[in-house]
Amino acid sequence: MQFATLIAFALAAISVNGAPLRKRIAQTISDSTTQWEKACDAAGGGAQCNQIAVAAFGTLLAAPGPCEQQNAADNMIDLAKTLNNDPDTIKFAQIFAQQPRNSPTSQSVPYCQSAPRNAELNGLYQCQFQGDDPKTFVGGIAVGGNGTIPFGMSAPLSPAGSCPANPSGPIADGTQLVDLTQNPGVAAGNSTGTSTGNSTVSAAPTVSATPTNTIGSALPTGTSDPSNVDGEGDCDDSGDGEPTPSAVSLATSAAATSTPTATGATTPSASPSSGGSSFLLSNGQAAQKLNAQFASLTTTSTCTEGENACVNGSFAQCISGSYVIQACGDTLTCAALPLVNSAGTSITCTTPSDALARIAATGATGGLTGSGSS
């Protein structure tokens, strides 16, 4: 399933005491992974492609830490390596790793200060948007301070705001790097380091033979289920298999440790392997309960930092105590969906018919919310 456009919005904030106007520089974040997801689907990644794509573009928001985007790109590479090292899936992951992130204050966004897991990402770092202040980073940090120089380099970037895929400088506000170039600016495989204008970043040693899952692996706030170690959103803290909205993960298990499905079909099988029937029905019922809870939410509802939900049919993420709304496409709606290969749910934009089919395939009755209405 191709994830349709999410419309990001910019917020303007007027400072007091004569301070200059600060504008939030944003983008349509879902566009950043569209081509990667297409390549992943074509290579046989199946449902994992959408799960990883959704989790990845969420790291471009202002709230995630400086290394979350790189971690997401690592997850994209991990899956590509299970797909016979599909070159397009790797290439678009490399470009995604360089996509500018949203800036909450029209200042440059700090760079990750640790090495990636995969050598294909060595020496890669995000470009900045043209509207970002090239001399000051988010938090008021001047160039030269912590996080203002990409990992492995010894001097500030020249030109400021550039990245290997766009070495001439920053890119226009809201633009997707993948729309400007399909050359990630690295040699094929990028296993020997990437030459930059400031220094040469050497290839990082392989951390482990089996990549560590970094998507949804941490227990959300308020979750007490000690068995939630599979990273698949099984965040039940009541013992009844019902996740709470604050405990919902955007993605399931790490791509590198699961077997890709043969196709990108959006309707799951009603009888997954490995004893899936033991949790399939409860997954469908948990998704119904979440959708029923989402129906009561509004843009002014209180929320917990990092919480994801659906609000009035739009995807929502809690930032600084308030929901930031990003609309689904014209024909899509946001919904909680049951996982197929493990216990839990995920949140995504999909067609109403697909959401109903996924829930019905688990054996749950009563439609999207369990109330009998669709």
Coordinates of C-alpha atoms in Angstrom, one line a residue:
M1 CA 0.0 0.0 0.0
Q2 CA 1.4 3.4 -0.9
F3 CA 1.0 5.9 1.9
A4 CA -0.7 9.0 0.6
T5 CA 0.4 12.6 1.1
L6 CA 0.4 13.9 4.6
I7 CA 0.1 17.7 4.7
A8 CA 2.4 19.3 7.1
F9 CA 1.7 22.8 8.3
A10 CA 3.9 25.7 9.4
L11 CA 3.3 27.7 12.6
A12 CA 4.4 31.2 13.0
A13 CA 5.4 32.5 16.4
I14 CA 6.0 36.2 17.1
S15 CA 8.6 36.8 19.8
V16 CA 8.3 39.5 22.4
N17 CA 10.5 42.4 23.2
G18 CA 11.3 43.1 19.6
A19 CA 12.9 39.8 18.9
P20 CA 12.7 38.7 15.2
L21 CA 9.8 36.6 13.8
R22 CA 10.4 32.9 14.0
K23 CA 8.7 30.5 11.6
R24 CA 8.4 26.8 11.8
I25 CA 9.8 25.4 8.6
A26 CA 8.0 22.2 7.7
Q27 CA 7.3 19.8 4.8
T28 CA 5.0 17.1 3.6
I29 CA 7.0 14.4 5.5
S30 CA 5.3 11.4 3.9
D31 CA 6.8 12.4 0.5
S32 CA 10.2 11.7 1.8
T33 CA 9.7 7.9 1.8
T34 CA 7.3 7.4 -1.1
Q35 CA 9.9 6.3 -3.6
W36 CA 11.7 4.2 -1.0
E37 CA 8.4 2.4 -0.3
K38 CA 7.8 1.8 -4.0
A39 CA 11.3 0.3 -4.5
C40 CA 10.8 -1.8 -1.3
D41 CA 7.4 -3.1 -2.6
A42 CA 8.9 -3.9 -6.0
A43 CA 11.7 -5.9 -4.3
G44 CA 9.2 -8.0 -2.3
G45 CA 9.3 -6.3 1.1
G46 CA 5.5 -6.6 1.5
A47 CA 3.8 -5.0 4.5
Q48 CA 7.0 -4.2 6.2
C49 CA 7.7 -1.5 3.6
N50 CA 4.8 0.7 4.7
Q51 CA 5.5 0.1 8.4
I52 CA 9.1 1.2 8.1
A53 CA 8.3 4.1 5.8
V54 CA 5.7 5.5 8.3
A55 CA 8.1 5.2 11.2
A56 CA 10.9 6.8 9.1
F57 CA 9.1 9.9 7.9
G58 CA 7.9 10.6 11.5
T59 CA 11.6 11.2 12.4
L60 CA 11.6 14.4 10.2
L61 CA 9.3 16.2 12.7
A62 CA 10.8 18.6 15.2
A63 CA 10.4 16.4 18.3
P64 CA 12.6 13.3 17.6
G65 CA 16.3 13.4 18.6
P66 CA 19.1 14.2 16.2
C67 CA 20.0 10.5 15.5
E68 CA 16.4 9.2 15.0
Q69 CA 16.5 10.0 11.3
Q70 CA 19.7 8.0 10.9
N71 CA 18.3 5.2 12.9
A72 CA 15.3 5.1 10.6
A73 CA 17.5 5.0 7.6
D74 CA 19.5 2.1 9.2
N75 CA 16.2 0.2 9.5
M76 CA 15.5 0.9 5.8
I77 CA 18.9 -0.5 4.9
D78 CA 18.4 -3.5 7.2
L79 CA 15.3 -4.4 5.2
A80 CA 17.0 -3.8 1.9
K81 CA 19.7 -6.3 2.8
T82 CA 17.1 -9.0 3.3
L83 CA 15.8 -8.2 -0.2
N84 CA 19.0 -9.3 -1.9
N85 CA 20.6 -5.9 -1.3
D86 CA 18.2 -4.3 -3.6
P87 CA 20.1 -1.2 -5.0
D88 CA 17.1 1.1 -5.4
T89 CA 15.9 0.4 -1.8
I90 CA 19.4 1.2 -0.5
K91 CA 19.8 4.3 -2.7
F92 CA 16.5 5.8 -1.6
A93 CA 17.4 5.1 2.0
Q94 CA 20.6 7.0 1.6
I95 CA 18.8 9.9 0.1
F96 CA 16.2 9.8 3.0
A97 CA 19.1 10.0 5.5
Q98 CA 20.0 13.4 3.9
Q99 CA 16.5 14.9 3.8
P100 CA 16.2 18.1 5.8
R101 CA 14.2 17.9 9.0
N102 CA 11.5 20.3 10.2
S103 CA 12.9 23.3 12.1
P104 CA 10.7 24.6 14.9
T105 CA 12.5 28.0 15.0
S106 CA 13.9 28.5 11.4
Q107 CA 17.3 27.6 12.8
S108 CA 19.5 24.8 11.5
V109 CA 18.8 21.3 12.8
P110 CA 21.7 19.6 14.8
Y111 CA 23.5 16.6 13.3
C112 CA 23.7 13.2 14.7
Q113 CA 26.9 12.6 16.6
S114 CA 27.2 8.8 16.3
A115 CA 28.0 6.4 13.5
P116 CA 25.3 4.5 11.7
R117 CA 24.9 0.7 11.9
N118 CA 25.3 0.2 8.2
A119 CA 28.4 1.2 6.2
E120 CA 26.1 2.4 3.3
L121 CA 25.2 5.4 5.5
N122 CA 28.7 6.4 6.5
G123 CA 29.4 10.1 5.9
L124 CA 25.8 10.9 5.3
Y125 CA 24.0 13.7 7.1
Q126 CA 20.9 15.8 6.5
C127 CA 20.8 18.9 4.3
Q128 CA 19.2 22.1 5.7
F129 CA 16.4 24.1 4.3
Q130 CA 17.2 27.5 2.8
G131 CA 15.1 29.2 5.4
D132 CA 17.2 27.8 8.2
D133 CA 19.7 30.2 9.8
P134 CA 23.1 28.8 8.7
K135 CA 24.9 30.4 11.7
T136 CA 22.6 29.3 14.5
F137 CA 21.2 25.8 15.3
V138 CA 18.0 24.9 17.2
G139 CA 18.6 25.7 20.8
G140 CA 20.5 28.9 20.0
I141 CA 23.8 26.9 19.5
A142 CA 26.3 28.8 17.4
V143 CA 28.3 27.1 14.6
G144 CA 31.1 25.2 16.1
G145 CA 29.1 24.1 19.1
N146 CA 27.9 20.6 19.9
G147 CA 25.9 19.0 17.1
T148 CA 26.7 21.8 14.5
I149 CA 29.4 19.8 12.7
P150 CA 28.4 16.4 11.1
F151 CA 29.8 13.3 12.8
G152 CA 33.4 12.5 11.7
M153 CA 34.2 16.0 10.5
S154 CA 36.5 18.5 12.1
A155 CA 35.2 21.8 10.6
P156 CA 31.8 23.4 9.8
L157 CA 30.3 22.5 6.5
S158 CA 31.2 24.6 3.5
P159 CA 28.8 25.6 2.0
A160 CA 26.6 25.6 5.1
G161 CA 23.4 23.5 4.8
S162 CA 24.8 21.2 2.2
C163 CA 24.9 17.4 2.2
P164 CA 26.6 14.8 -0.1
A165 CA 23.5 14.5 -2.3
N166 CA 23.3 18.3 -2.7
P167 CA 26.8 19.7 -2.2
S168 CA 26.0 23.1 -3.5
G169 CA 24.1 24.1 -0.3
P170 CA 20.7 24.0 1.3
I171 CA 17.5 23.2 -0.6
A172 CA 14.3 25.2 -0.9
D173 CA 12.0 25.1 2.1
G174 CA 9.6 22.1 2.0
T175 CA 11.4 20.5 -0.9
Q176 CA 12.0 16.8 -1.0
L177 CA 15.7 16.0 -1.8
V178 CA 14.6 12.8 -3.7
D179 CA 12.7 15.1 -6.1
L180 CA 15.9 17.1 -6.8
T181 CA 18.3 14.1 -7.3
Q182 CA 18.4 10.4 -7.3
N183 CA 22.1 10.4 -6.7
P184 CA 22.9 10.0 -3.0
G185 CA 26.4 11.4 -3.5
V186 CA 28.2 8.3 -2.5
A187 CA 30.0 5.5 -4.3
A188 CA 27.9 2.3 -4.7
G189 CA 27.7 0.6 -1.3
N190 CA 29.6 3.4 0.4
S191 CA 31.7 0.9 2.2
T192 CA 35.0 2.7 2.1
G193 CA 34.0 6.1 3.4
T194 CA 32.6 9.3 1.8
S195 CA 34.8 12.1 0.8
T196 CA 33.4 15.5 1.9
G197 CA 34.6 19.1 1.6
N198 CA 36.0 19.1 5.1
S199 CA 37.4 15.6 5.8
T200 CA 37.0 11.9 4.9
V201 CA 34.7 9.9 7.0
S202 CA 36.0 6.4 7.3
A203 CA 33.7 3.4 7.3
A204 CA 32.4 2.5 10.7
P205 CA 32.9 -1.1 12.0
T206 CA 29.9 -3.4 11.9
V207 CA 28.2 -3.3 15.2
S208 CA 26.8 -6.8 15.0
A209 CA 25.9 -9.5 12.5
T210 CA 22.2 -9.1 13.4
P211 CA 21.1 -5.4 13.5
T212 CA 19.3 -4.3 16.6
N213 CA 15.7 -3.3 16.3
T214 CA 15.3 0.4 17.0
I215 CA 11.7 0.8 15.9
G216 CA 9.2 0.7 18.7
S217 CA 11.6 -1.2 20.9
A218 CA 11.3 1.0 24.0
L219 CA 8.3 0.6 26.3
P220 CA 6.1 3.8 26.1
T221 CA 5.5 5.8 29.2
G222 CA 3.0 4.2 31.5
T223 CA 3.5 0.7 30.1
S224 CA 4.3 -2.0 32.5
D225 CA 4.2 -5.1 30.3
P226 CA 7.7 -6.7 30.8
S227 CA 7.1 -9.1 28.0
N228 CA 7.0 -6.3 25.4
V229 CA 10.5 -7.1 24.0
D230 CA 9.7 -7.7 20.4
G231 CA 9.2 -4.1 19.4
E232 CA 5.8 -4.8 17.8
G233 CA 3.6 -2.5 19.7
D234 CA 2.3 -5.0 22.2
C235 CA 1.9 -2.3 24.8
D236 CA -0.9 -3.8 26.9
D237 CA -0.6 -2.9 30.5
S238 CA -3.9 -4.4 31.6
G239 CA -3.6 -8.0 30.7
D240 CA -6.5 -8.0 28.3
G241 CA -4.6 -7.4 25.1
E242 CA -5.8 -3.8 24.7
P243 CA -3.2 -1.2 23.9
T244 CA -3.8 2.3 25.1
P245 CA -3.4 5.3 22.8
S246 CA -0.3 6.4 24.5
A247 CA 1.3 3.0 24.0
V248 CA 0.7 2.6 20.3
S249 CA 3.8 2.1 18.1
L250 CA 4.0 3.2 14.5
A251 CA 5.9 0.1 13.4
T252 CA 6.3 -3.6 14.1
S253 CA 9.3 -5.8 14.3
A254 CA 12.7 -4.9 12.9
A255 CA 12.8 -5.7 9.2
A256 CA 16.2 -7.5 9.4
T257 CA 14.8 -10.1 11.8
S258 CA 11.6 -11.0 10.0
T259 CA 10.9 -12.7 6.7
P260 CA 9.5 -10.4 4.0
T261 CA 6.2 -11.3 2.5
A262 CA 6.0 -12.2 -1.2
T263 CA 4.0 -9.2 -2.2
G264 CA 2.9 -5.8 -0.9
A265 CA -0.7 -6.9 -0.4
T266 CA -2.7 -4.7 2.0
T267 CA -5.2 -7.3 3.1
P268 CA -3.6 -9.7 5.6
S269 CA -4.2 -13.4 5.8
A270 CA -6.6 -14.6 8.4
S271 CA -4.4 -17.4 9.4
P272 CA -0.7 -16.3 9.8
S273 CA 1.9 -18.8 10.6
S274 CA 3.6 -19.5 13.9
G275 CA 0.3 -19.8 15.9
G276 CA -0.9 -16.4 14.8
S277 CA -4.5 -17.3 15.6
S278 CA -3.7 -17.1 19.3
F279 CA -3.4 -13.3 19.0
L280 CA -5.1 -12.4 15.7
L281 CA -8.6 -11.9 17.1
S282 CA -7.4 -9.9 20.1
N283 CA -5.4 -7.7 17.7
G284 CA -8.5 -6.9 15.8
Q285 CA -10.5 -6.2 18.9
A286 CA -7.7 -4.0 20.3
A287 CA -7.7 -2.0 17.0
Q288 CA -11.4 -1.6 17.3
K289 CA -11.1 -0.2 20.8
L290 CA -8.4 2.2 19.8
N291 CA -10.5 3.5 16.9
A292 CA -13.5 3.9 19.3
Q293 CA -11.2 6.0 21.6
F294 CA -9.9 8.0 18.7
A295 CA -13.4 9.0 17.8
S296 CA -13.7 11.0 20.9
L297 CA -10.5 13.0 20.4
T298 CA -10.3 16.6 19.2
T299 CA -7.5 18.9 18.3
T300 CA -7.7 20.3 21.8
S301 CA -7.5 17.0 23.6
T302 CA -4.7 16.5 26.1
C303 CA -2.0 14.1 25.2
T304 CA 1.3 12.6 26.3
E305 CA 4.5 13.6 24.5
G306 CA 5.3 11.3 21.6
E307 CA 1.8 9.8 21.6
N308 CA 0.4 9.0 18.2
A309 CA -3.3 8.9 17.4
C310 CA -6.0 9.6 14.9
V311 CA -8.0 12.8 15.3
N312 CA -10.9 13.5 13.0
G313 CA -9.5 11.1 10.4
S314 CA -6.1 12.7 10.4
F315 CA -2.8 11.3 11.7
A316 CA -1.7 13.1 14.9
Q317 CA 1.4 13.2 17.0
C318 CA 1.6 14.8 20.4
I319 CA 4.3 17.5 20.6
S320 CA 4.7 19.7 23.7
G321 CA 1.3 18.6 25.1
S322 CA -0.8 19.2 22.0
Y323 CA -1.6 17.2 18.9
V324 CA 0.1 18.2 15.7
I325 CA -2.3 17.2 12.9
Q326 CA -1.3 15.9 9.5
A327 CA -4.1 15.2 7.2
C328 CA -4.3 12.0 5.2
G329 CA -5.1 12.1 1.4
D330 CA -8.6 12.9 0.1
T331 CA -9.6 9.3 -0.1
L332 CA -7.8 8.1 3.0
T333 CA -8.5 8.0 6.7
C334 CA -6.3 7.4 9.8
A335 CA -7.0 4.2 11.6
A336 CA -5.6 1.7 14.1
L337 CA -4.9 -1.6 12.4
P338 CA -4.2 -5.1 13.8
L339 CA -0.7 -6.5 13.3
V340 CA -0.6 -9.9 11.5
N341 CA 2.6 -11.6 12.7
S342 CA 2.7 -10.6 16.3
A343 CA 0.5 -9.1 19.1
G344 CA -0.3 -5.5 18.8
T345 CA -1.6 -2.7 16.5
S346 CA -0.2 0.1 14.3
I347 CA -1.5 3.5 13.3
T348 CA -1.5 4.6 9.6
C349 CA -3.5 6.3 6.9
T350 CA -5.4 3.8 4.7
T351 CA -8.7 3.5 2.8
P352 CA -11.8 2.8 4.9
S353 CA -12.3 -0.4 3.0
D354 CA -8.8 -1.6 3.7
A355 CA -9.2 -0.9 7.4
L356 CA -12.4 -2.8 7.6
A357 CA -11.0 -5.7 5.7
R358 CA -7.9 -6.0 7.9
I359 CA -10.1 -6.0 11.1
A360 CA -12.6 -8.4 9.6
A361 CA -9.8 -10.8 8.6
T362 CA -8.9 -11.2 12.3
G363 CA -12.4 -12.5 13.1
A364 CA -13.4 -9.4 15.0
T365 CA -17.0 -8.3 14.3
G366 CA -18.6 -4.9 14.5
G367 CA -16.7 -2.9 11.9
L368 CA -14.0 -0.3 12.6
T369 CA -14.9 0.4 16.2
G370 CA -16.7 -2.8 17.2
S371 CA -19.9 -1.0 17.5
G372 CA -21.3 -2.3 14.3
S373 CA -20.8 1.0 12.4
S374 CA -18.1 1.5 9.8

